[in-house]
mmCIF file of C-alpha atoms in Angstrom:
data_model
loop_
_atom_site.group_PDB
_atom_site.id
_atom_site.type_symbol
_atom_site.label_atom_id
_atom_site.label_comp_id
_atom_site.label_asym_id
_atom_site.label_seq_id
_atom_site.Cartn_x
_atom_site.Cartn_y
_atom_site.Cartn_z
ATOM 1 C CA MET A 1 7.309 0.918 -31.730
ATOM 2 C CA GLU A 2 4.475 2.365 -29.109
ATOM 3 C CA GLU A 3 2.608 -0.730 -29.717
ATOM 4 C CA LEU A 4 5.612 -3.314 -29.679
ATOM 5 C CA ARG A 5 6.449 -1.239 -26.475
ATOM 6 C CA ILE A 6 2.745 -1.956 -25.016
ATOM 7 C CA SER A 7 2.947 -5.534 -25.808
ATOM 8 C CA LYS A 8 6.021 -5.837 -23.718
ATOM 9 C CA THR A 9 4.421 -4.416 -21.100
ATOM 10 C CA ASN A 10 1.721 -6.604 -21.084
ATOM 11 C CA LEU A 11 3.879 -9.534 -21.404
ATOM 12 C CA THR A 12 5.551 -8.278 -18.401
ATOM 13 C CA ARG A 13 2.457 -8.003 -16.362
ATOM 14 C CA ILE A 14 1.511 -11.323 -17.636
ATOM 15 C CA GLY A 15 5.009 -12.723 -16.536
ATOM 16 C CA SER A 16 4.804 -11.476 -12.891
ATOM 17 C CA LEU A 17 1.192 -12.613 -12.339
ATOM 18 C CA LEU A 18 2.174 -15.928 -13.553
ATOM 19 C CA PHE A 19 5.276 -16.110 -11.403
ATOM 20 C CA GLY A 20 3.109 -14.752 -8.218
ATOM 21 C CA VAL A 21 0.244 -17.753 -9.122
ATOM 22 C CA ALA A 22 3.358 -20.083 -9.639
ATOM 23 C CA VAL A 23 4.644 -19.452 -5.952
ATOM 24 C CA LEU A 24 1.076 -19.650 -4.262
ATOM 25 C CA ILE A 25 0.434 -22.924 -5.878
ATOM 26 C CA GLY A 26 4.026 -23.855 -4.550
ATOM 27 C CA PHE A 27 3.460 -22.436 -1.137
ATOM 28 C CA ILE A 28 0.058 -24.486 -0.902
ATOM 29 C CA TYR A 29 1.361 -27.853 -2.147
ATOM 30 C CA VAL A 30 4.467 -27.503 0.328
ATOM 31 C CA ILE A 31 1.834 -26.916 3.170
ATOM 32 C CA GLY A 32 -0.533 -29.404 1.925
ATOM 33 C CA ILE A 33 -3.685 -28.631 0.300
ATOM 34 C CA ASP A 34 -5.846 -31.255 2.574
ATOM 35 C CA ALA A 35 -4.747 -29.834 5.699
ATOM 36 C CA ILE A 36 -5.145 -26.169 4.380
ATOM 37 C CA GLY A 37 -8.724 -27.155 3.301
ATOM 38 C CA LYS A 38 -9.666 -28.826 6.374
ATOM 39 C CA THR A 39 -8.750 -26.078 8.509
ATOM 40 C CA LEU A 40 -10.604 -23.475 6.363
ATOM 41 C CA LEU A 41 -13.757 -25.247 6.006
ATOM 42 C CA GLN A 42 -13.994 -24.463 10.066
ATOM 43 C CA VAL A 43 -14.471 -20.791 9.347
ATOM 44 C CA ASN A 44 -18.431 -19.528 9.611
ATOM 45 C CA PRO A 45 -19.035 -17.193 6.276
ATOM 46 C CA ALA A 46 -20.581 -14.879 8.813
ATOM 47 C CA ILE A 47 -16.978 -14.288 10.047
ATOM 48 C CA VAL A 48 -15.610 -13.432 6.549
ATOM 49 C CA LEU A 49 -18.269 -11.029 6.117
ATOM 50 C CA VAL A 50 -17.319 -9.039 9.833
ATOM 51 C CA MET A 51 -13.620 -9.274 8.108
ATOM 52 C CA VAL A 52 -15.089 -7.546 4.603
ATOM 53 C CA GLY A 53 -16.573 -4.932 6.973
ATOM 54 C CA ILE A 54 -13.425 -4.458 8.629
ATOM 55 C CA GLN A 55 -11.531 -3.986 5.657
ATOM 56 C CA LEU A 56 -13.928 -1.561 4.346
ATOM 57 C CA LEU A 57 -13.370 0.347 7.434
ATOM 58 C CA GLY A 58 -9.558 0.291 7.047
ATOM 59 C CA PHE A 59 -9.819 1.494 3.504
ATOM 60 C CA THR A 60 -12.165 4.810 5.047
ATOM 61 C CA PHE A 61 -9.292 5.501 7.559
ATOM 62 C CA TYR A 62 -6.738 5.223 4.992
ATOM 63 C CA ALA A 63 -8.631 7.617 2.536
ATOM 64 C CA SER A 64 -9.227 9.999 5.779
ATOM 65 C CA ALA A 65 -5.624 10.182 6.369
ATOM 66 C CA TRP A 66 -4.635 11.174 2.665
ATOM 67 C CA TYR A 67 -7.628 13.554 2.561
ATOM 68 C CA LEU A 68 -6.645 15.466 6.069
ATOM 69 C CA LEU A 69 -2.824 15.944 4.362
ATOM 70 C CA ILE A 70 -4.377 17.700 1.076
ATOM 71 C CA ARG A 71 -6.301 19.907 3.045
ATOM 72 C CA ALA A 72 -3.265 20.605 4.662
ATOM 73 C CA ALA A 73 -1.352 21.382 1.778
ATOM 74 C CA GLY A 74 -3.973 23.988 1.238
ATOM 75 C CA HIS A 75 -6.250 22.226 -1.559
ATOM 76 C CA ARG A 76 -9.715 20.949 -1.535
ATOM 77 C CA LEU A 77 -10.732 17.376 -2.568
ATOM 78 C CA PRO A 78 -14.291 15.786 -2.008
ATOM 79 C CA PHE A 79 -13.977 12.951 0.480
ATOM 80 C CA ILE A 80 -15.971 10.766 -1.551
ATOM 81 C CA THR A 81 -13.531 11.438 -4.549
ATOM 82 C CA CYS A 82 -10.523 11.048 -2.332
ATOM 83 C CA GLN A 83 -12.059 7.328 -1.330
ATOM 84 C CA GLY A 84 -12.414 6.699 -4.700
ATOM 85 C CA ILE A 85 -9.369 7.751 -5.879
ATOM 86 C CA THR A 86 -8.229 5.208 -2.888
ATOM 87 C CA PHE A 87 -10.085 2.252 -4.048
ATOM 88 C CA ALA A 88 -9.235 2.566 -7.753
ATOM 89 C CA SER A 89 -5.456 2.782 -6.913
ATOM 90 C CA ILE A 90 -5.344 -0.169 -4.293
ATOM 91 C CA PHE A 91 -6.850 -2.163 -7.688
ATOM 92 C CA ALA A 92 -3.949 -1.090 -9.558
ATOM 93 C CA SER A 93 -1.960 -2.366 -6.850
ATOM 94 C CA TYR A 94 -3.446 -5.829 -7.247
ATOM 95 C CA ILE A 95 -2.832 -6.181 -11.001
ATOM 96 C CA MET A 96 0.133 -4.047 -11.523
ATOM 97 C CA PRO A 97 3.692 -5.130 -10.335
ATOM 98 C CA SER A 98 4.867 -3.705 -7.238
ATOM 99 C CA GLY A 99 2.971 -1.569 -4.724
ATOM 100 C CA VAL A 100 4.686 1.610 -6.103
ATOM 101 C CA PHE A 101 1.688 1.708 -8.506
ATOM 102 C CA LEU A 102 -0.778 2.523 -5.992
ATOM 103 C CA GLU A 103 1.177 5.663 -4.705
ATOM 104 C CA ALA A 104 2.028 6.707 -8.313
ATOM 105 C CA MET A 105 -1.605 6.662 -9.236
ATOM 106 C CA ARG A 106 -2.760 8.382 -6.205
ATOM 107 C CA CYS A 107 -0.103 11.038 -7.134
ATOM 108 C CA VAL A 108 -1.391 11.757 -10.346
ATOM 109 C CA LEU A 109 -5.126 11.510 -9.807
ATOM 110 C CA GLY A 110 -4.714 13.677 -6.535
ATOM 111 C CA SER A 111 -2.959 16.077 -8.630
ATOM 112 C CA LYS A 112 -5.688 16.183 -11.456
ATOM 113 C CA GLU A 113 -8.849 16.038 -9.317
ATOM 114 C CA ALA A 114 -7.571 18.551 -6.460
ATOM 115 C CA SER A 115 -6.153 20.629 -9.224
ATOM 116 C CA MET A 116 -2.819 20.365 -7.494
ATOM 117 C CA LYS A 117 0.474 20.679 -8.994
ATOM 118 C CA LEU A 118 2.419 17.186 -9.443
ATOM 119 C CA GLY A 119 4.900 18.042 -7.094
ATOM 120 C CA GLU A 120 2.472 18.973 -4.216
ATOM 121 C CA SER A 121 0.444 15.823 -4.575
ATOM 122 C CA THR A 122 3.658 13.551 -4.452
ATOM 123 C CA ALA A 123 4.359 15.234 -1.466
ATOM 124 C CA THR A 124 0.858 14.693 0.480
ATOM 125 C CA VAL A 125 1.285 10.522 -0.861
ATOM 126 C CA ILE A 126 4.460 10.627 0.700
ATOM 127 C CA LEU A 127 3.970 12.050 4.186
ATOM 128 C CA HIS A 128 0.943 9.746 4.048
ATOM 129 C CA ARG A 129 3.279 6.797 4.046
ATOM 130 C CA ILE A 130 5.856 8.074 6.357
ATOM 131 C CA LEU A 131 2.760 8.451 8.761
ATOM 132 C CA TYR A 132 1.694 5.133 8.330
ATOM 133 C CA VAL A 133 5.305 3.639 8.572
ATOM 134 C CA ILE A 134 5.671 5.396 11.656
ATOM 135 C CA GLY A 135 2.640 4.119 13.300
ATOM 136 C CA PHE A 136 3.241 0.342 12.896
ATOM 137 C CA LEU A 137 6.970 0.631 13.050
ATOM 138 C CA ALA A 138 6.098 1.975 16.908
ATOM 139 C CA SER A 139 3.348 -0.484 17.320
ATOM 140 C CA THR A 140 5.922 -3.436 16.308
ATOM 141 C CA ALA A 141 8.652 -2.100 18.863
ATOM 142 C CA ILE A 142 6.145 -1.883 21.557
ATOM 143 C CA ALA A 143 4.940 -5.686 20.638
ATOM 144 C CA MET A 144 8.344 -7.017 20.607
ATOM 145 C CA LEU A 145 8.967 -5.249 23.676
ATOM 146 C CA ALA A 146 6.022 -6.643 25.439
ATOM 147 C CA LEU A 147 6.744 -10.542 24.144
ATOM 148 C CA ILE A 148 10.205 -10.128 25.220
ATOM 149 C CA LEU A 149 9.323 -9.041 28.667
ATOM 150 C CA SER A 150 6.602 -12.114 29.162
ATOM 151 C CA ASP A 151 9.850 -14.184 27.744
ATOM 152 C CA GLU A 152 7.380 -15.050 24.401
ATOM 153 C CA MET A 153 10.263 -14.134 22.160
ATOM 154 C CA THR A 154 13.283 -15.633 22.576
ATOM 155 C CA THR A 155 16.796 -14.210 21.236
ATOM 156 C CA SER A 156 16.812 -16.016 18.048
ATOM 157 C CA THR A 157 13.371 -14.910 16.578
ATOM 158 C CA ILE A 158 14.110 -11.617 17.736
ATOM 159 C CA LEU A 159 17.130 -11.689 15.484
ATOM 160 C CA GLU A 160 15.319 -13.274 12.519
ATOM 161 C CA LEU A 161 12.082 -10.886 12.905
ATOM 162 C CA ALA A 162 14.094 -7.604 13.585
ATOM 163 C CA VAL A 163 15.718 -7.039 10.406
ATOM 164 C CA MET A 164 13.223 -5.773 7.782
ATOM 165 C CA PRO A 165 12.229 -3.142 10.417
ATOM 166 C CA LEU A 166 15.588 -2.153 10.827
ATOM 167 C CA ILE A 167 15.506 -1.434 7.097
ATOM 168 C CA ALA A 168 12.241 -0.155 7.350
ATOM 169 C CA ILE A 169 13.554 2.582 9.845
ATOM 170 C CA GLY A 170 16.451 3.192 7.577
ATOM 171 C CA GLY A 171 14.580 3.938 4.487
ATOM 172 C CA LEU A 172 12.001 5.779 6.249
ATOM 173 C CA ILE A 173 15.107 8.248 7.774
ATOM 174 C CA VAL A 174 16.316 8.566 4.112
ATOM 175 C CA LEU A 175 12.778 9.552 3.113
ATOM 176 C CA PHE A 176 12.331 12.203 5.389
ATOM 177 C CA TYR A 177 15.330 13.711 5.243
ATOM 178 C CA LEU A 178 15.492 13.764 1.066
ATOM 179 C CA SER A 179 11.523 15.072 1.581
ATOM 180 C CA THR A 180 13.097 18.153 3.439
ATOM 181 C CA ASP A 181 15.994 18.677 1.162
ATOM 182 C CA PRO A 182 14.726 17.048 -2.281
ATOM 183 C CA LYS A 183 17.196 19.090 -4.506
ATOM 184 C CA ARG A 184 19.561 15.946 -4.175
ATOM 185 C CA LEU A 185 17.131 13.919 -6.144
ATOM 186 C CA GLN A 186 17.162 15.639 -9.001
ATOM 187 C CA PRO A 187 19.485 13.816 -11.528
ATOM 188 C CA LEU A 188 17.385 10.806 -10.792
ATOM 189 C CA LEU A 189 13.977 12.074 -10.957
ATOM 190 C CA ASP A 190 14.680 13.754 -14.537
ATOM 191 C CA ARG A 191 14.990 9.784 -15.461
ATOM 192 C CA ALA A 192 11.944 8.862 -13.480
ATOM 193 C CA LEU A 193 9.714 11.785 -14.823
ATOM 194 C CA LYS A 194 10.751 10.324 -18.078
ATOM 195 C CA VAL A 195 9.475 6.866 -17.398
ATOM 196 C CA ALA A 196 5.968 8.199 -15.750
ATOM 197 C CA GLN A 197 5.641 10.737 -18.749
ATOM 198 C CA PRO A 198 2.670 8.203 -20.425
ATOM 199 C CA LEU A 199 1.119 7.752 -17.251
ATOM 200 C CA VAL A 200 1.133 11.360 -16.547
ATOM 201 C CA ARG A 201 0.295 12.530 -20.245
ATOM 202 C CA LEU A 202 -2.973 10.447 -19.989
ATOM 203 C CA ILE A 203 -4.248 11.931 -16.859
ATOM 204 C CA ARG A 204 -2.724 15.187 -16.970
ATOM 205 C CA LYS A 205 -2.285 15.680 -20.808
ATOM 206 C CA GLU A 206 1.235 17.081 -20.373
ATOM 207 C CA THR A 207 3.155 16.803 -23.598
ATOM 208 C CA ASN A 208 6.816 17.089 -22.372
ATOM 209 C CA MET A 209 8.407 16.154 -19.087
ATOM 210 C CA ASN A 210 11.857 16.796 -19.629
ATOM 211 C CA GLY A 211 13.409 19.353 -18.036
ATOM 212 C CA LYS A 212 10.597 19.279 -15.309
ATOM 213 C CA ALA A 213 12.140 18.120 -12.333
ATOM 214 C CA ASP A 214 13.505 21.569 -10.504
ATOM 215 C CA GLN A 215 10.046 22.705 -10.941
ATOM 216 C CA PHE A 216 8.755 19.472 -9.545
ATOM 217 C CA LEU A 217 11.115 19.368 -6.709
ATOM 218 C CA GLY A 218 10.539 22.839 -5.626
ATOM 219 C CA ASP A 219 6.267 22.283 -5.635
ATOM 220 C CA TYR A 220 7.387 19.129 -3.438
ATOM 221 C CA GLN A 221 9.054 21.033 -1.034
ATOM 222 C CA THR A 222 6.772 23.780 -0.924
ATOM 223 C CA GLY A 223 3.536 21.041 -0.455
ATOM 224 C CA PHE A 224 5.378 19.246 2.378
ATOM 225 C CA ARG A 225 6.567 22.231 4.458
ATOM 226 C CA ARG A 226 3.220 23.673 4.174
ATOM 227 C CA MET A 227 1.798 20.474 5.662
ATOM 228 C CA LEU A 228 4.357 20.517 8.284
ATOM 229 C CA SER A 229 3.210 24.167 9.206
ATOM 230 C CA ALA A 230 -0.791 22.475 9.852
ATOM 231 C CA ARG A 231 0.361 20.528 12.786
ATOM 232 C CA SER A 232 -3.294 19.636 13.938
ATOM 233 C CA HIS A 233 -4.289 18.285 10.328
ATOM 234 C CA VAL A 234 -0.885 15.970 10.632
ATOM 235 C CA LEU A 235 -1.642 14.759 14.144
ATOM 236 C CA ILE A 236 -5.034 13.854 13.005
ATOM 237 C CA SER A 237 -3.926 12.188 9.966
ATOM 238 C CA PHE A 238 -1.259 10.294 11.900
ATOM 239 C CA ILE A 239 -4.406 8.957 13.891
ATOM 240 C CA ALA A 240 -6.345 8.198 11.164
ATOM 241 C CA SER A 241 -3.891 6.191 9.870
ATOM 242 C CA LEU A 242 -3.425 4.388 13.124
ATOM 243 C CA GLY A 243 -7.113 3.411 12.898
ATOM 244 C CA ASP A 244 -6.102 1.981 9.093
ATOM 245 C CA TRP A 245 -3.213 0.016 10.731
ATOM 246 C CA ALA A 246 -5.424 -1.298 13.997
ATOM 247 C CA CYS A 247 -7.848 -2.884 11.072
ATOM 248 C CA SER A 248 -5.318 -4.605 9.419
ATOM 249 C CA VAL A 249 -4.351 -6.401 12.495
ATOM 250 C CA LEU A 250 -8.215 -6.715 14.007
ATOM 251 C CA ILE A 251 -8.335 -8.594 10.613
ATOM 252 C CA LEU A 252 -5.965 -11.336 11.324
ATOM 253 C CA VAL A 253 -6.821 -11.907 14.933
ATOM 254 C CA VAL A 254 -10.338 -12.388 13.754
ATOM 255 C CA VAL A 255 -9.090 -14.921 11.144
ATOM 256 C CA LEU A 256 -7.244 -16.740 13.544
ATOM 257 C CA LEU A 257 -10.008 -17.082 16.192
ATOM 258 C CA ALA A 258 -12.480 -18.051 13.161
ATOM 259 C CA LEU A 259 -9.680 -20.707 12.855
ATOM 260 C CA GLY A 260 -9.874 -21.911 16.328
ATOM 261 C CA TYR A 261 -6.727 -20.505 17.235
ATOM 262 C CA SER A 262 -5.843 -17.945 19.796
ATOM 263 C CA VAL A 263 -2.647 -16.225 20.090
ATOM 264 C CA SER A 264 -1.195 -13.316 21.542
ATOM 265 C CA PRO A 265 -2.068 -9.616 19.989
ATOM 266 C CA TRP A 266 1.222 -8.981 20.074
ATOM 267 C CA VAL A 267 2.387 -11.790 18.005
ATOM 268 C CA VAL A 268 -0.386 -10.616 15.279
ATOM 269 C CA VAL A 269 1.388 -6.859 15.468
ATOM 270 C CA ILE A 270 4.400 -8.466 14.431
ATOM 271 C CA THR A 271 2.963 -10.668 11.841
ATOM 272 C CA VAL A 272 0.937 -8.066 10.195
ATOM 273 C CA ALA A 273 4.164 -5.527 10.171
ATOM 274 C CA ILE A 274 5.909 -8.323 8.245
ATOM 275 C CA GLY A 275 3.191 -8.425 5.781
ATOM 276 C CA LYS A 276 2.915 -4.842 5.295
ATOM 277 C CA MET A 277 6.826 -4.762 4.884
ATOM 278 C CA ILE A 278 6.879 -7.086 2.492
ATOM 279 C CA GLN A 279 3.954 -5.649 0.266
ATOM 280 C CA MET A 280 5.743 -2.202 0.180
ATOM 281 C CA THR A 281 8.898 -4.065 -1.622
ATOM 282 C CA PRO A 282 9.319 -3.053 -5.106
ATOM 283 C CA ILE A 283 9.410 -6.192 -6.301
ATOM 284 C CA ALA A 284 7.248 -6.958 -9.532
ATOM 285 C CA VAL A 285 4.681 -9.368 -8.730
ATOM 286 C CA PRO A 286 1.176 -8.092 -8.700
ATOM 287 C CA GLY A 287 -0.042 -8.129 -5.092
ATOM 288 C CA MET A 288 3.305 -9.595 -3.947
ATOM 289 C CA LEU A 289 1.135 -12.844 -4.458
ATOM 290 C CA GLY A 290 2.673 -15.901 -2.888
ATOM 291 C CA ILE A 291 5.236 -14.334 -1.150
ATOM 292 C CA TYR A 292 2.890 -12.171 1.446
ATOM 293 C CA GLU A 293 1.333 -15.658 2.256
ATOM 294 C CA ALA A 294 4.814 -17.067 2.863
ATOM 295 C CA ALA A 295 5.706 -14.277 5.054
ATOM 296 C CA ILE A 296 2.725 -14.221 7.384
ATOM 297 C CA THR A 297 2.963 -18.122 7.757
ATOM 298 C CA THR A 298 6.444 -17.772 8.469
ATOM 299 C CA SER A 299 6.124 -15.096 10.759
ATOM 300 C CA LEU A 300 3.380 -16.984 12.703
ATOM 301 C CA SER A 301 5.358 -20.446 12.914
ATOM 302 C CA LEU A 302 7.839 -18.427 14.460
ATOM 303 C CA PHE A 303 5.840 -18.302 17.280
ATOM 304 C CA ALA A 304 4.848 -21.888 17.297
ATOM 305 C CA VAL A 305 1.262 -21.493 15.280
ATOM 306 C CA PRO A 306 0.789 -24.735 13.357
ATOM 307 C CA VAL A 307 1.862 -24.818 10.030
ATOM 308 C CA ALA A 308 -1.598 -25.408 8.432
ATOM 309 C CA VAL A 309 -3.263 -23.028 10.804
ATOM 310 C CA ALA A 310 -0.714 -20.376 9.866
ATOM 311 C CA ALA A 311 -1.173 -20.946 6.073
ATOM 312 C CA SER A 312 -4.751 -21.136 6.459
ATOM 313 C CA ALA A 313 -4.364 -17.781 8.165
ATOM 314 C CA ALA A 314 -2.465 -16.100 5.759
ATOM 315 C CA LEU A 315 -4.648 -17.421 3.080
ATOM 316 C CA LEU A 316 -7.990 -16.492 4.373
ATOM 317 C CA SER A 317 -7.088 -13.024 5.220
ATOM 318 C CA ARG A 318 -5.688 -12.496 1.527
ATOM 319 C CA ILE A 319 -9.252 -13.675 0.358
ATOM 320 C CA VAL A 320 -10.225 -10.895 2.498
ATOM 321 C CA THR A 321 -8.149 -8.170 2.098
ATOM 322 C CA SER A 322 -7.570 -8.588 -1.609
ATOM 323 C CA TRP A 323 -9.963 -10.991 -3.516
ATOM 324 C CA LEU A 324 -13.123 -10.191 -1.972
ATOM 325 C CA ASP A 325 -12.345 -6.286 -2.564
ATOM 326 C CA LEU A 326 -12.005 -6.594 -6.272
ATOM 327 C CA PRO A 327 -15.393 -5.760 -7.288
ATOM 328 C CA ILE A 328 -15.333 -2.396 -5.450
ATOM 329 C CA THR A 329 -11.868 -1.447 -5.972
ATOM 330 C CA GLY A 330 -12.737 -2.430 -9.730
ATOM 331 C CA ILE A 331 -15.534 -0.623 -10.194
ATOM 332 C CA ALA A 332 -13.650 2.594 -9.134
ATOM 333 C CA ALA A 333 -10.518 1.825 -11.162
ATOM 334 C CA TYR A 334 -13.141 1.467 -14.422
ATOM 335 C CA HIS A 335 -14.414 4.655 -13.424
ATOM 336 C CA TYR A 336 -11.822 6.451 -13.448
ATOM 337 C CA GLY A 337 -10.218 5.168 -16.587
ATOM 338 C CA TYR A 338 -13.741 5.663 -18.228
ATOM 339 C CA LYS A 339 -13.630 9.327 -17.092
ATOM 340 C CA LEU A 340 -9.835 9.793 -18.812
ATOM 341 C CA LEU A 341 -10.711 7.768 -21.997
ATOM 342 C CA SER A 342 -14.158 10.002 -22.566
ATOM 343 C CA LYS A 343 -12.302 13.011 -21.842
ATOM 344 C CA ARG A 344 -9.700 12.441 -24.278
ATOM 345 C CA SER A 345 -12.275 11.176 -26.713
ATOM 346 C CA PRO A 346 -12.791 13.497 -29.220
ATOM 347 C CA PRO A 347 -16.394 14.818 -29.680
ATOM 348 C CA VAL A 348 -18.648 12.922 -32.154
#
C-alpha cells in the first residue's frame, strides 16, 4: 500500500511537471520562437552573470529576514544553516507541485535545526511571509499611484491589474487575524497534520501527529506573540524582506535593459508583484512553469511593451531566477536529504 501511494505521488508530480512544460511550449509557440530567439540573442552573457549575482543577493536577504525572526522567537540557528535551508526549500519549490512545499520544508527543517517546536517554527515562516507580502503590496500601491498621477495607467489597466493585489490583501488580513487567534483552525489543522505526517516523521521522527493540533496551535501563538514583542527584530526583518523584493525588481529591470528596452521602474514593480502573486498561488505546477511566464508577458504587454520583448524578458528572468539556481539549491537539498537519510540509517 505504501509503495502504491508513493508511485501515485510520483505520477502526480510527473503529470504536473509535464503540464507545466506543455503550457511553456504552447506559450513559446503562440508568441513565436523566431521572434523570441532573435530578441534573446541580443543579450550579453556577462549581463546574465550580473543577474545571477543579484539573485544570490536576494536569497541572502531572504534568509536574513527569516533568521532575524527565529532570533526574535528566542531561538538560535547559525546563519549558514538558515541559508542552506532556504536554498533547499527553494529547490523543493522548483520540483514539487505548488510553492506551499517551500514553506512546509522551511517549517520542518527550521524546527529540527533550531530545536524549535513545530508550531513556533511555522510562526516564524508565516510572519516572514506576511512581512514580505506587506512590502511588495505597499510598493505596488505606490507604483500604481505614480503611474496614475503621470497618466501612464488607464482605468481599464487599473481594473485588470487590481484584482490579484486585492485578493492578496484579503488573504493577508485573514492570515494575520488567524495568527493572533489560531484556535479556529484546529479542525482543519488536525487533517493537515495527518497529511503532513510522513514529512514530519522523516525529519523529526514523530510517530503520530493525531491529536497534536491543540499543542501545535498553542506553540504557534506563543511564538507569534513573542516575535511581535521583539519589535526591532521584526523591523529589521521587514527591511531585509524589502531588500529581497528590491533584488527581484532589479533583475527584471536589468533583463529589459539587456534586451534593449527601457520601461518605467514602476511598471516593473507592478509586473514583478503580479509574478510573485502567481507563484504564491497553490496550483499543482512545479515552479508555476509556463504560467509565470504568461503572467509576466501579459502584464508587460498591458503597458505597451512589444510581445516578443515581454516574452523574452519573462523567459530570461525565469532562466536566471530558476534554472541557473538549480546547482546551488540542488546541492543544499541533497545535503539535507543526505543528512536525514544517514541519521535514519541503522549503524553498520
